[in-house]
mmCIF file of C-alpha atoms in Angstrom:
data_model
loop_
_atom_site.group_PDB
_atom_site.id
_atom_site.type_symbol
_atom_site.label_atom_id
_atom_site.label_comp_id
_atom_site.label_asym_id
_atom_site.label_seq_id
_atom_site.Cartn_x
_atom_site.Cartn_y
_atom_site.Cartn_z
ATOM 1 C CA MET A 1 143.019 96.533 34.603
ATOM 2 C CA ALA A 2 139.408 95.820 33.607
ATOM 3 C CA ARG A 3 140.209 93.748 30.472
ATOM 4 C CA LEU A 4 143.150 91.439 30.816
ATOM 5 C CA THR A 5 141.851 88.261 29.222
ATOM 6 C CA GLY A 6 141.299 86.886 25.754
ATOM 7 C CA GLU A 7 138.936 88.578 23.325
ATOM 8 C CA PHE A 8 140.651 91.674 22.033
ATOM 9 C CA ALA A 9 140.591 91.958 18.278
ATOM 10 C CA ASP A 10 138.406 94.951 17.572
ATOM 11 C CA TRP A 11 138.596 98.700 17.030
ATOM 12 C CA HIS A 12 138.467 99.376 20.758
ATOM 13 C CA ASN A 13 141.051 96.987 22.167
ATOM 14 C CA LEU A 14 143.666 96.693 19.419
ATOM 15 C CA HIS A 15 145.935 99.283 17.869
ATOM 16 C CA TYR A 16 147.454 97.806 14.723
ATOM 17 C CA MET A 17 148.980 98.966 11.472
ATOM 18 C CA ALA A 18 150.208 97.129 8.378
ATOM 19 C CA MET A 19 151.733 98.564 5.203
ATOM 20 C CA TRP A 20 153.630 97.566 2.126
ATOM 21 C CA LEU A 21 157.070 99.198 1.969
ATOM 22 C CA THR A 22 158.751 99.666 -1.398
ATOM 23 C CA GLY A 23 162.398 100.711 -1.417
ATOM 24 C CA GLU A 24 165.533 100.155 0.629
ATOM 25 C CA LEU A 25 164.490 98.874 4.058
ATOM 26 C CA ASN A 26 167.252 98.287 6.610
ATOM 27 C CA ILE A 27 166.030 95.363 8.708
ATOM 28 C CA SER A 28 168.684 95.711 11.396
ATOM 29 C CA ALA A 29 167.846 99.422 11.750
ATOM 30 C CA VAL A 30 164.161 98.550 12.243
ATOM 31 C CA ARG A 31 165.093 96.053 14.952
ATOM 32 C CA ASP A 32 167.411 98.536 16.653
ATOM 33 C CA ALA A 33 164.780 101.286 16.482
ATOM 34 C CA TRP A 34 162.061 99.095 17.973
ATOM 35 C CA ARG A 35 164.256 98.000 20.878
ATOM 36 C CA ARG A 36 165.105 101.628 21.643
ATOM 37 C CA VAL A 37 161.423 102.592 21.518
ATOM 38 C CA CYS A 38 160.748 99.874 24.108
ATOM 39 C CA LEU A 39 163.575 101.144 26.299
ATOM 40 C CA ARG A 40 162.228 104.696 26.146
ATOM 41 C CA HIS A 41 158.639 103.703 27.059
ATOM 42 C CA ASP A 42 158.408 101.369 30.021
ATOM 43 C CA VAL A 43 154.757 100.556 29.273
ATOM 44 C CA LEU A 44 156.037 98.442 26.349
ATOM 45 C CA ARG A 45 157.971 96.388 28.919
ATOM 46 C CA ARG A 46 155.035 95.757 31.256
ATOM 47 C CA THR A 47 153.355 92.468 32.028
ATOM 48 C CA TYR A 48 150.633 91.715 34.572
ATOM 49 C CA VAL A 49 150.984 89.262 37.419
ATOM 50 C CA SER A 50 147.267 89.736 38.072
ATOM 51 C CA ALA A 51 144.567 92.252 37.229
ATOM 52 C CA ASP A 52 145.936 94.472 40.015
ATOM 53 C CA GLU A 53 149.686 93.880 39.908
ATOM 54 C CA ALA A 54 152.091 94.790 37.098
ATOM 55 C CA CYS A 55 155.760 94.012 36.485
ATOM 56 C CA THR A 56 158.056 96.281 34.426
ATOM 57 C CA HIS A 57 160.953 94.446 32.768
ATOM 58 C CA GLY A 58 164.379 95.845 32.044
ATOM 59 C CA ASP A 59 164.517 95.005 28.331
ATOM 60 C CA ALA A 60 162.187 94.751 25.346
ATOM 61 C CA LEU A 61 159.576 91.993 25.501
ATOM 62 C CA SER A 62 159.044 91.782 21.722
ATOM 63 C CA GLU A 63 161.453 91.687 18.804
ATOM 64 C CA VAL A 64 160.925 92.296 15.090
ATOM 65 C CA GLU A 65 160.145 88.918 13.563
ATOM 66 C CA PHE A 66 161.258 88.289 9.981
ATOM 67 C CA HIS A 67 159.398 86.057 7.504
ATOM 68 C CA THR A 68 159.241 85.484 3.740
ATOM 69 C CA ALA A 69 156.273 84.745 1.464
ATOM 70 C CA GLU A 70 155.813 83.558 -2.120
ATOM 71 C CA THR A 71 152.912 85.891 -2.980
ATOM 72 C CA ASP A 72 151.373 89.133 -1.745
ATOM 73 C CA ALA A 73 148.275 87.232 -0.637
ATOM 74 C CA ASP A 74 150.430 84.801 1.380
ATOM 75 C CA ALA A 75 152.212 87.726 3.010
ATOM 76 C CA VAL A 76 148.957 89.442 3.982
ATOM 77 C CA GLU A 77 147.488 86.231 5.403
ATOM 78 C CA LEU A 78 150.680 85.530 7.353
ATOM 79 C CA MET A 79 150.604 89.054 8.800
ATOM 80 C CA ARG A 80 146.893 88.816 9.606
ATOM 81 C CA ARG A 81 147.430 85.617 11.592
ATOM 82 C CA PHE A 82 150.490 87.026 13.336
ATOM 83 C CA LEU A 83 148.937 90.326 14.398
ATOM 84 C CA GLY A 84 145.557 88.752 15.095
ATOM 85 C CA THR A 85 146.734 86.274 17.731
ATOM 86 C CA PRO A 86 145.028 87.374 20.983
ATOM 87 C CA PHE A 87 147.173 88.854 23.716
ATOM 88 C CA SER A 88 146.673 87.224 27.110
ATOM 89 C CA LEU A 89 147.407 88.044 30.724
ATOM 90 C CA ASP A 90 150.066 85.346 31.067
ATOM 91 C CA GLY A 91 151.696 86.097 27.685
ATOM 92 C CA PRO A 92 155.144 87.597 27.072
ATOM 93 C CA GLY A 93 153.855 91.119 26.511
ATOM 94 C CA PHE A 94 151.292 93.307 24.785
ATOM 95 C CA SER A 95 153.077 94.303 21.570
ATOM 96 C CA ARG A 96 153.826 92.379 18.395
ATOM 97 C CA ILE A 97 155.866 93.416 15.338
ATOM 98 C CA ALA A 98 156.975 91.666 12.132
ATOM 99 C CA ILE A 99 158.318 92.073 8.583
ATOM 100 C CA VAL A 100 157.385 89.758 5.698
ATOM 101 C CA GLN A 101 159.754 89.968 2.728
ATOM 102 C CA ARG A 102 158.461 89.586 -0.817
ATOM 103 C CA GLY A 103 161.563 90.825 -2.643
ATOM 104 C CA GLU A 104 164.709 92.870 -2.188
ATOM 105 C CA ARG A 105 162.726 96.115 -2.325
ATOM 106 C CA ARG A 106 159.293 94.980 -1.170
ATOM 107 C CA HIS A 107 158.271 94.183 2.418
ATOM 108 C CA LEU A 108 155.057 93.977 4.405
ATOM 109 C CA PHE A 109 155.504 95.630 7.795
ATOM 110 C CA GLY A 110 153.058 95.149 10.670
ATOM 111 C CA ILE A 111 152.724 96.165 14.305
ATOM 112 C CA ALA A 112 150.019 95.586 16.925
ATOM 113 C CA MET A 113 149.555 96.741 20.509
ATOM 114 C CA ASP A 114 146.939 95.810 23.031
ATOM 115 C CA HIS A 115 144.815 98.715 24.223
ATOM 116 C CA ILE A 116 145.935 97.766 27.746
ATOM 117 C CA ILE A 117 149.216 99.608 27.126
ATOM 118 C CA SER A 118 148.286 102.221 24.531
ATOM 119 C CA ASP A 119 145.775 104.860 23.491
ATOM 120 C CA GLN A 120 145.787 107.220 20.512
ATOM 121 C CA ALA A 121 148.049 109.819 22.124
ATOM 122 C CA SER A 122 150.503 107.097 23.143
ATOM 123 C CA TRP A 123 150.381 105.607 19.655
ATOM 124 C CA ALA A 124 151.288 109.013 18.172
ATOM 125 C CA ARG A 125 154.280 109.342 20.500
ATOM 126 C CA ILE A 126 155.480 105.800 19.790
ATOM 127 C CA ARG A 127 155.135 106.365 16.015
ATOM 128 C CA ALA A 128 157.242 109.514 16.195
ATOM 129 C CA ASP A 129 159.936 107.830 18.301
ATOM 130 C CA PHE A 130 160.042 104.794 16.008
ATOM 131 C CA THR A 131 160.822 106.862 12.917
ATOM 132 C CA GLU A 132 163.318 108.997 14.880
ATOM 133 C CA PHE A 133 165.243 105.953 16.124
ATOM 134 C CA TYR A 134 165.205 104.372 12.661
ATOM 135 C CA ASP A 135 166.784 107.482 11.152
ATOM 136 C CA ARG A 136 169.331 107.583 13.967
ATOM 137 C CA ALA A 137 170.185 103.925 13.386
ATOM 138 C CA LEU A 138 170.713 104.609 9.664
ATOM 139 C CA ALA A 139 173.097 107.421 10.623
ATOM 140 C CA GLY A 140 175.081 105.100 12.896
ATOM 141 C CA ASP A 141 173.894 106.710 16.117
ATOM 142 C CA SER A 142 174.141 104.120 18.877
ATOM 143 C CA GLY A 143 173.945 106.520 21.818
ATOM 144 C CA ASP A 144 172.018 105.841 24.987
ATOM 145 C CA VAL A 145 168.229 106.067 24.976
ATOM 146 C CA ASP A 146 166.998 108.982 27.047
ATOM 147 C CA ASP A 147 164.688 106.832 29.139
ATOM 148 C CA ALA A 148 162.436 109.488 30.649
ATOM 149 C CA GLY A 149 161.934 107.604 33.870
ATOM 150 C CA ASP A 150 162.078 110.570 36.247
ATOM 151 C CA VAL A 151 159.544 109.975 39.010
ATOM 152 C CA ALA A 152 159.206 113.734 39.553
ATOM 153 C CA ASN A 153 157.618 114.361 36.150
ATOM 154 C CA VAL A 154 155.681 111.071 36.019
ATOM 155 C CA SER A 155 157.016 110.366 32.542
ATOM 156 C CA SER A 156 157.228 106.616 33.046
ATOM 157 C CA TYR A 157 153.996 104.661 33.207
ATOM 158 C CA GLN A 158 155.136 102.861 36.344
ATOM 159 C CA SER A 159 155.622 106.223 38.070
ATOM 160 C CA PHE A 160 152.222 107.398 36.873
ATOM 161 C CA ALA A 161 150.474 104.274 38.166
ATOM 162 C CA SER A 162 152.168 104.578 41.559
ATOM 163 C CA GLU A 163 151.373 108.288 41.810
ATOM 164 C CA GLU A 164 147.741 107.743 40.872
ATOM 165 C CA ARG A 165 147.308 105.089 43.557
ATOM 166 C CA ARG A 166 148.873 107.454 46.100
ATOM 167 C CA LEU A 167 146.564 110.301 45.071
ATOM 168 C CA PHE A 168 143.485 108.061 45.289
ATOM 169 C CA SER A 169 144.130 107.791 49.018
ATOM 170 C CA GLY A 170 144.511 111.538 49.682
ATOM 171 C CA ARG A 171 142.640 114.799 49.250
ATOM 172 C CA TRP A 172 142.841 114.606 45.440
ATOM 173 C CA GLY A 173 141.033 111.296 45.537
ATOM 174 C CA GLU A 174 138.478 112.443 48.081
ATOM 175 C CA GLU A 175 137.482 115.390 45.868
ATOM 176 C CA ARG A 176 136.860 113.048 42.961
ATOM 177 C CA ARG A 177 135.102 110.522 45.148
ATOM 178 C CA ALA A 178 132.718 113.229 46.401
ATOM 179 C CA PHE A 179 132.043 114.465 42.864
ATOM 180 C CA TRP A 180 131.233 111.035 41.428
ATOM 181 C CA ARG A 181 129.205 110.103 44.488
ATOM 182 C CA SER A 182 127.044 113.165 43.807
ATOM 183 C CA TYR A 183 126.926 112.501 40.050
ATOM 184 C CA VAL A 184 125.874 108.872 40.529
ATOM 185 C CA GLY A 185 123.293 109.997 43.066
ATOM 186 C CA GLU A 186 121.714 112.271 40.458
ATOM 187 C CA PHE A 187 122.040 110.195 37.293
ATOM 188 C CA GLY A 188 122.806 106.608 38.337
ATOM 189 C CA THR A 189 125.797 104.402 37.540
ATOM 190 C CA ALA A 190 125.227 104.193 33.770
ATOM 191 C CA PRO A 191 123.748 106.356 31.002
ATOM 192 C CA PRO A 192 120.166 105.412 30.048
ATOM 193 C CA PRO A 193 119.616 102.991 27.145
ATOM 194 C CA PHE A 194 118.698 104.231 23.685
ATOM 195 C CA SER A 195 115.121 102.990 24.018
ATOM 196 C CA VAL A 196 113.361 102.702 20.674
ATOM 197 C CA GLY A 197 111.040 99.810 21.496
ATOM 198 C CA ALA A 198 113.254 97.177 19.872
ATOM 199 C CA GLU A 199 114.273 93.731 21.026
ATOM 200 C CA HIS A 200 117.440 91.881 20.143
ATOM 201 C CA THR A 201 116.592 89.070 17.731
ATOM 202 C CA GLY A 202 118.971 86.767 15.921
ATOM 203 C CA ALA A 203 122.743 86.983 15.595
ATOM 204 C CA TYR A 204 124.675 90.204 16.049
ATOM 205 C CA ARG A 205 124.702 92.114 12.734
ATOM 206 C CA PRO A 206 126.964 95.172 12.564
ATOM 207 C CA ARG A 207 125.622 98.103 10.578
ATOM 208 C CA ARG A 208 127.176 101.414 9.613
ATOM 209 C CA VAL A 209 124.727 104.283 9.076
ATOM 210 C CA THR A 210 126.269 107.321 7.389
ATOM 211 C CA ARG A 211 124.927 110.813 6.912
ATOM 212 C CA GLU A 212 126.978 113.098 4.682
ATOM 213 C CA LEU A 213 127.398 116.581 6.112
ATOM 214 C CA PRO A 214 127.680 119.917 4.285
ATOM 215 C CA ALA A 215 131.201 120.814 3.201
ATOM 216 C CA ASP A 216 131.279 123.685 5.709
ATOM 217 C CA ALA A 217 130.119 121.539 8.656
ATOM 218 C CA LYS A 218 133.351 122.065 10.592
ATOM 219 C CA SER A 219 133.201 125.865 10.334
ATOM 220 C CA ARG A 220 129.499 125.859 11.271
ATOM 221 C CA VAL A 221 130.133 123.798 14.391
ATOM 222 C CA HIS A 222 133.014 126.131 15.253
ATOM 223 C CA LYS A 223 130.781 129.196 14.770
ATOM 224 C CA PHE A 224 128.117 127.659 17.034
ATOM 225 C CA SER A 225 130.742 126.951 19.717
ATOM 226 C CA LEU A 226 131.920 130.589 19.625
ATOM 227 C CA GLU A 227 128.361 131.847 20.027
ATOM 228 C CA ALA A 228 127.829 129.508 22.979
ATOM 229 C CA ARG A 229 131.257 130.319 24.484
ATOM 230 C CA ALA A 230 131.929 126.591 24.528
ATOM 231 C CA THR A 231 133.947 123.995 22.621
ATOM 232 C CA PRO A 232 133.112 122.186 19.368
ATOM 233 C CA PHE A 233 133.067 118.975 21.417
ATOM 234 C CA ALA A 234 130.317 120.436 23.613
ATOM 235 C CA VAL A 235 128.319 121.296 20.472
ATOM 236 C CA VAL A 236 128.435 117.806 18.950
ATOM 237 C CA THR A 237 127.809 116.005 22.255
ATOM 238 C CA SER A 238 124.902 118.361 22.953
ATOM 239 C CA SER A 239 123.512 117.517 19.524
ATOM 240 C CA VAL A 240 123.436 113.789 20.298
ATOM 241 C CA LEU A 241 122.019 114.315 23.792
ATOM 242 C CA ALA A 242 119.287 116.577 22.408
ATOM 243 C CA ALA A 243 118.622 114.097 19.581
ATOM 244 C CA MET A 244 118.310 111.247 22.071
ATOM 245 C CA ARG A 245 115.772 113.250 24.036
ATOM 246 C CA GLU A 246 113.838 114.069 20.843
ATOM 247 C CA VAL A 247 113.789 110.484 19.519
ATOM 248 C CA THR A 248 113.155 108.633 22.798
ATOM 249 C CA GLY A 249 111.702 111.260 25.125
ATOM 250 C CA ALA A 250 114.385 110.349 27.688
ATOM 251 C CA SER A 251 114.768 112.824 30.542
ATOM 252 C CA PRO A 252 117.470 113.202 31.578
ATOM 253 C CA ALA A 253 119.409 112.091 28.502
ATOM 254 C CA GLY A 254 122.816 110.487 28.905
ATOM 255 C CA ILE A 255 125.716 109.256 26.761
ATOM 256 C CA SER A 256 129.264 107.938 27.215
ATOM 257 C CA VAL A 257 132.358 109.753 25.971
ATOM 258 C CA ASN A 258 136.093 109.132 26.099
ATOM 259 C CA GLN A 259 138.406 111.390 28.051
ATOM 260 C CA HIS A 260 141.877 111.268 26.478
ATOM 261 C CA GLY A 261 143.688 113.765 28.728
ATOM 262 C CA ARG A 262 146.587 113.049 31.036
ATOM 263 C CA MET A 263 145.132 114.054 34.383
ATOM 264 C CA LEU A 264 148.384 114.229 36.371
ATOM 265 C CA PRO A 265 151.080 116.898 35.873
ATOM 266 C CA GLY A 266 153.951 115.745 33.691
ATOM 267 C CA THR A 267 152.085 112.968 31.894
ATOM 268 C CA SER A 268 151.681 114.664 28.489
ATOM 269 C CA GLU A 269 154.559 112.663 26.971
ATOM 270 C CA THR A 270 153.905 109.430 28.850
ATOM 271 C CA ALA A 271 152.950 106.385 26.791
ATOM 272 C CA GLY A 272 150.309 104.058 28.208
ATOM 273 C CA LEU A 273 146.562 103.665 28.548
ATOM 274 C CA PHE A 274 145.116 106.970 29.738
ATOM 275 C CA VAL A 275 141.815 107.010 27.850
ATOM 276 C CA GLN A 276 138.775 106.317 30.001
ATOM 277 C CA THR A 277 135.039 106.322 29.504
ATOM 278 C CA VAL A 278 132.961 108.808 31.477
ATOM 279 C CA PRO A 279 129.197 109.486 31.474
ATOM 280 C CA LEU A 280 127.808 112.824 30.319
ATOM 281 C CA HIS A 281 124.204 113.865 30.929
ATOM 282 C CA LEU A 282 121.793 116.578 29.908
ATOM 283 C CA GLY A 283 119.462 117.657 32.726
ATOM 284 C CA ARG A 284 115.683 117.428 32.768
ATOM 285 C CA GLN A 285 114.877 121.027 31.843
ATOM 286 C CA THR A 286 114.334 121.807 28.154
ATOM 287 C CA ARG A 287 116.513 124.701 27.041
ATOM 288 C CA SER A 288 117.353 126.627 23.883
ATOM 289 C CA PRO A 289 120.197 125.179 21.796
ATOM 290 C CA LEU A 290 122.671 127.788 23.096
ATOM 291 C CA GLU A 291 121.694 127.144 26.707
ATOM 292 C CA THR A 292 121.886 123.390 26.133
ATOM 293 C CA VAL A 293 125.424 123.660 24.782
ATOM 294 C CA ARG A 294 126.441 125.835 27.745
ATOM 295 C CA GLU A 295 125.026 123.297 30.212
ATOM 296 C CA VAL A 296 126.763 120.400 28.483
ATOM 297 C CA PHE A 297 130.000 122.390 28.230
ATOM 298 C CA LEU A 298 130.046 123.084 31.971
ATOM 299 C CA ARG A 299 129.171 119.479 32.769
ATOM 300 C CA THR A 300 131.901 118.309 30.366
ATOM 301 C CA HIS A 301 134.381 120.504 32.213
ATOM 302 C CA ASP A 302 133.365 118.921 35.533
ATOM 303 C CA VAL A 303 133.430 115.278 34.447
ATOM 304 C CA PHE A 304 136.799 115.776 32.734
ATOM 305 C CA GLU A 305 138.221 117.752 35.676
ATOM 306 C CA TYR A 306 137.286 114.948 38.063
ATOM 307 C CA SER A 307 137.882 112.173 35.567
ATOM 308 C CA VAL A 308 139.215 108.926 36.991
ATOM 309 C CA PRO A 309 138.956 105.318 35.762
ATOM 310 C CA LEU A 310 135.586 104.761 37.416
ATOM 311 C CA LEU A 311 135.724 100.966 37.667
ATOM 312 C CA VAL A 312 139.218 100.999 39.174
ATOM 313 C CA ALA A 313 138.493 103.933 41.487
ATOM 314 C CA GLY A 314 135.250 102.333 42.600
ATOM 315 C CA ARG A 315 137.057 99.145 43.590
ATOM 316 C CA HIS A 316 139.666 101.199 45.432
ATOM 317 C CA TRP A 317 136.997 103.100 47.374
ATOM 318 C CA ASN A 318 134.661 100.077 47.684
ATOM 319 C CA GLU A 319 131.892 101.930 45.854
ATOM 320 C CA THR A 320 130.013 101.368 42.592
ATOM 321 C CA LEU A 321 130.672 104.353 40.352
ATOM 322 C CA MET A 322 130.034 102.565 37.044
ATOM 323 C CA ALA A 323 127.760 99.593 36.442
ATOM 324 C CA VAL A 324 129.837 96.733 35.032
ATOM 325 C CA ASP A 325 126.824 94.931 33.549
ATOM 326 C CA ARG A 326 125.283 97.890 31.694
ATOM 327 C CA GLN A 327 126.160 99.031 28.217
ATOM 328 C CA ALA A 328 125.855 102.676 27.328
ATOM 329 C CA GLY A 329 122.910 103.438 25.065
ATOM 330 C CA LEU A 330 124.891 105.988 23.067
ATOM 331 C CA TYR A 331 128.632 106.501 22.791
ATOM 332 C CA VAL A 332 129.893 109.695 21.105
ATOM 333 C CA SER A 333 133.213 110.814 19.619
ATOM 334 C CA LEU A 334 134.496 113.822 17.672
ATOM 335 C CA ASN A 335 137.150 113.273 15.015
ATOM 336 C CA ASP A 336 138.897 116.208 13.346
ATOM 337 C CA GLN A 337 141.303 114.153 11.225
ATOM 338 C CA PRO A 338 140.795 110.985 9.165
ATOM 339 C CA PRO A 339 142.111 107.659 10.547
ATOM 340 C CA SER A 340 145.066 107.682 8.132
ATOM 341 C CA THR A 341 146.688 110.476 10.154
ATOM 342 C CA TYR A 342 147.277 107.989 12.969
ATOM 343 C CA ASN A 343 149.360 105.681 10.786
ATOM 344 C CA LEU A 344 153.092 105.235 11.041
ATOM 345 C CA ARG A 345 154.793 107.017 8.150
ATOM 346 C CA ALA A 346 156.940 104.965 5.797
ATOM 347 C CA PHE A 347 160.544 104.526 6.893
ATOM 348 C CA THR A 348 163.172 106.748 5.274
ATOM 349 C CA GLY A 349 164.053 105.411 1.817
ATOM 350 C CA THR A 350 160.722 103.658 1.321
ATOM 351 C CA GLU A 351 157.209 104.439 0.141
ATOM 352 C CA GLY A 352 154.269 103.013 2.062
ATOM 353 C CA GLU A 353 150.860 101.658 1.097
ATOM 354 C CA TYR A 354 148.575 100.813 4.016
ATOM 355 C CA VAL A 355 146.763 97.486 4.268
ATOM 356 C CA GLU A 356 143.458 96.872 6.047
ATOM 357 C CA LEU A 357 143.338 93.569 7.902
ATOM 358 C CA ASP A 358 140.269 91.729 9.122
ATOM 359 C CA PHE A 359 140.431 90.144 12.579
ATOM 360 C CA PRO A 360 137.765 87.792 13.939
ATOM 361 C CA GLY A 361 136.344 87.967 17.442
ATOM 362 C CA GLY A 362 135.450 91.658 17.525
ATOM 363 C CA LYS A 363 133.936 93.135 20.657
ATOM 364 C CA ARG A 364 130.183 93.451 20.225
ATOM 365 C CA PHE A 365 128.228 96.437 21.468
ATOM 366 C CA VAL A 366 124.857 94.711 21.235
ATOM 367 C CA GLU A 367 122.848 97.467 22.913
ATOM 368 C CA THR A 368 124.991 100.522 22.109
ATOM 369 C CA VAL A 369 124.984 102.933 19.170
ATOM 370 C CA VAL A 370 128.449 104.402 18.579
ATOM 371 C CA VAL A 371 128.034 107.873 17.037
ATOM 372 C CA ALA A 372 130.994 109.677 15.464
ATOM 373 C CA TRP A 373 131.081 113.266 14.261
ATOM 374 C CA ASN A 374 133.827 113.142 11.599
ATOM 375 C CA LEU A 375 134.543 116.797 10.837
ATOM 376 C CA TYR A 376 137.257 116.288 8.248
ATOM 377 C CA GLU A 377 138.322 119.132 5.961
ATOM 378 C CA THR A 378 136.962 117.064 3.065
ATOM 379 C CA GLY A 379 134.070 114.614 3.227
ATOM 380 C CA PRO A 380 132.650 115.448 6.662
ATOM 381 C CA GLU A 381 130.139 112.856 7.865
ATOM 382 C CA LEU A 382 128.013 111.783 10.788
ATOM 383 C CA VAL A 383 128.298 108.036 11.369
ATOM 384 C CA ALA A 384 126.600 105.508 13.633
ATOM 385 C CA HIS A 385 127.759 101.929 14.232
ATOM 386 C CA CYS A 386 125.073 99.689 15.679
ATOM 387 C CA ASN A 387 123.562 96.211 15.866
ATOM 388 C CA GLU A 388 121.029 95.948 13.058
ATOM 389 C CA ASN A 389 119.164 93.200 14.914
ATOM 390 C CA TYR A 390 118.595 95.454 17.920
ATOM 391 C CA PHE A 391 118.224 98.992 16.614
ATOM 392 C CA PRO A 392 115.821 99.700 13.736
ATOM 393 C CA GLY A 393 117.631 101.591 11.009
ATOM 394 C CA ALA A 394 114.914 104.246 10.873
ATOM 395 C CA ALA A 395 115.449 105.123 14.551
ATOM 396 C CA VAL A 396 119.210 105.480 14.096
ATOM 397 C CA GLU A 397 118.742 107.588 10.971
ATOM 398 C CA LYS A 398 116.276 109.791 12.858
ATOM 399 C CA LEU A 399 118.843 110.215 15.638
ATOM 400 C CA LEU A 400 121.532 111.363 13.178
ATOM 401 C CA GLU A 401 119.095 113.689 11.407
ATOM 402 C CA ALA A 402 118.119 115.343 14.702
ATOM 403 C CA ALA A 403 121.762 115.677 15.782
ATOM 404 C CA GLU A 404 122.723 117.332 12.504
ATOM 405 C CA ARG A 405 119.759 119.684 12.689
ATOM 406 C CA PHE A 406 120.725 120.739 16.220
ATOM 407 C CA ALA A 407 124.398 121.427 15.457
ATOM 408 C CA LEU A 408 124.180 122.858 11.937
ATOM 409 C CA SER A 409 120.845 124.660 11.687
ATOM 410 C CA ALA A 410 121.221 128.322 10.766
ATOM 411 C CA ASP A 411 119.052 129.562 13.647
ATOM 412 C CA SER A 412 121.025 127.829 16.412
#
């Protein structure tokens, strides 16, 4: 509800995938499968009358478009323009899908969804259903779609949205309102900036700072979490909070994290936007690494337990729970699997080769450093994305070095 206009084409607001398919691709089966996916998940049939009012349609709002191209480069450019057209509030929907044919056994397939209707868990469910319905279409199965629209288990997004609004007005909402009122009273409505004495000069210049981690980084983080009786997520977030305090002297230290859970019973299989950003702070007292992780773990439990979309809830309760004009100084994520695991697998009878597309108009986090702990089985790394014309590279590198030292040092 907070972002229903225009600029969308970036890692945060657009889920997209494009791949070359080599083999026998049944176009009519793809079209049938996509329509059935849309019938199963009502979020794919939603439009917005305003920022506060949605409409769920009875049939699919997007169909598989079919094009041809003379060369591979023409096909890629055609797909880039098609997927990269911004979604808008008054448009026909928030999903887009197409096939560009280059030969009888060669096609470029592409799909895009606005983050308004999808997060990573939703994308995984939609991917699985797409391949299932394609295989069923190949087998001649034209049975009814089991549209899980039962209000009792909140499996449709419309039911979820209605139930959440109802809960906001009752005891469930009051408990969360009291928690965030107290949290904001202690820490404010936004995490502190990553203050390194720099000023923004010149145009926005994205920079990726990478720090390779030891091959056993994942097991070491896991060992630390067992010793602290906490989670690996608490370990890596503690590392960045402690590093922020070390580099800037900030007290308390604060970051932003994403909460991907479905907070209402029965929403685990519901497709839609459930991810939300919540603040996470480390108190003023300096503690040992184990004690720090325990504190952050308990605070993580609280902010996730009482997690609500703070901007939306604040409007509902007529309170400011998150500052709309303040960017987080540090944003942190933990990734256990490489990005390729989130891709749609090639359709039965084809082999797939994924294509990276470049979209203009990316969202710019001018005053935020996005830190990712990528604990893959191979090639683990600690990565920071930042604005080179705002954050000196040495300060960002020092932050990553301190975070690694906290989480992976032998004497933790």
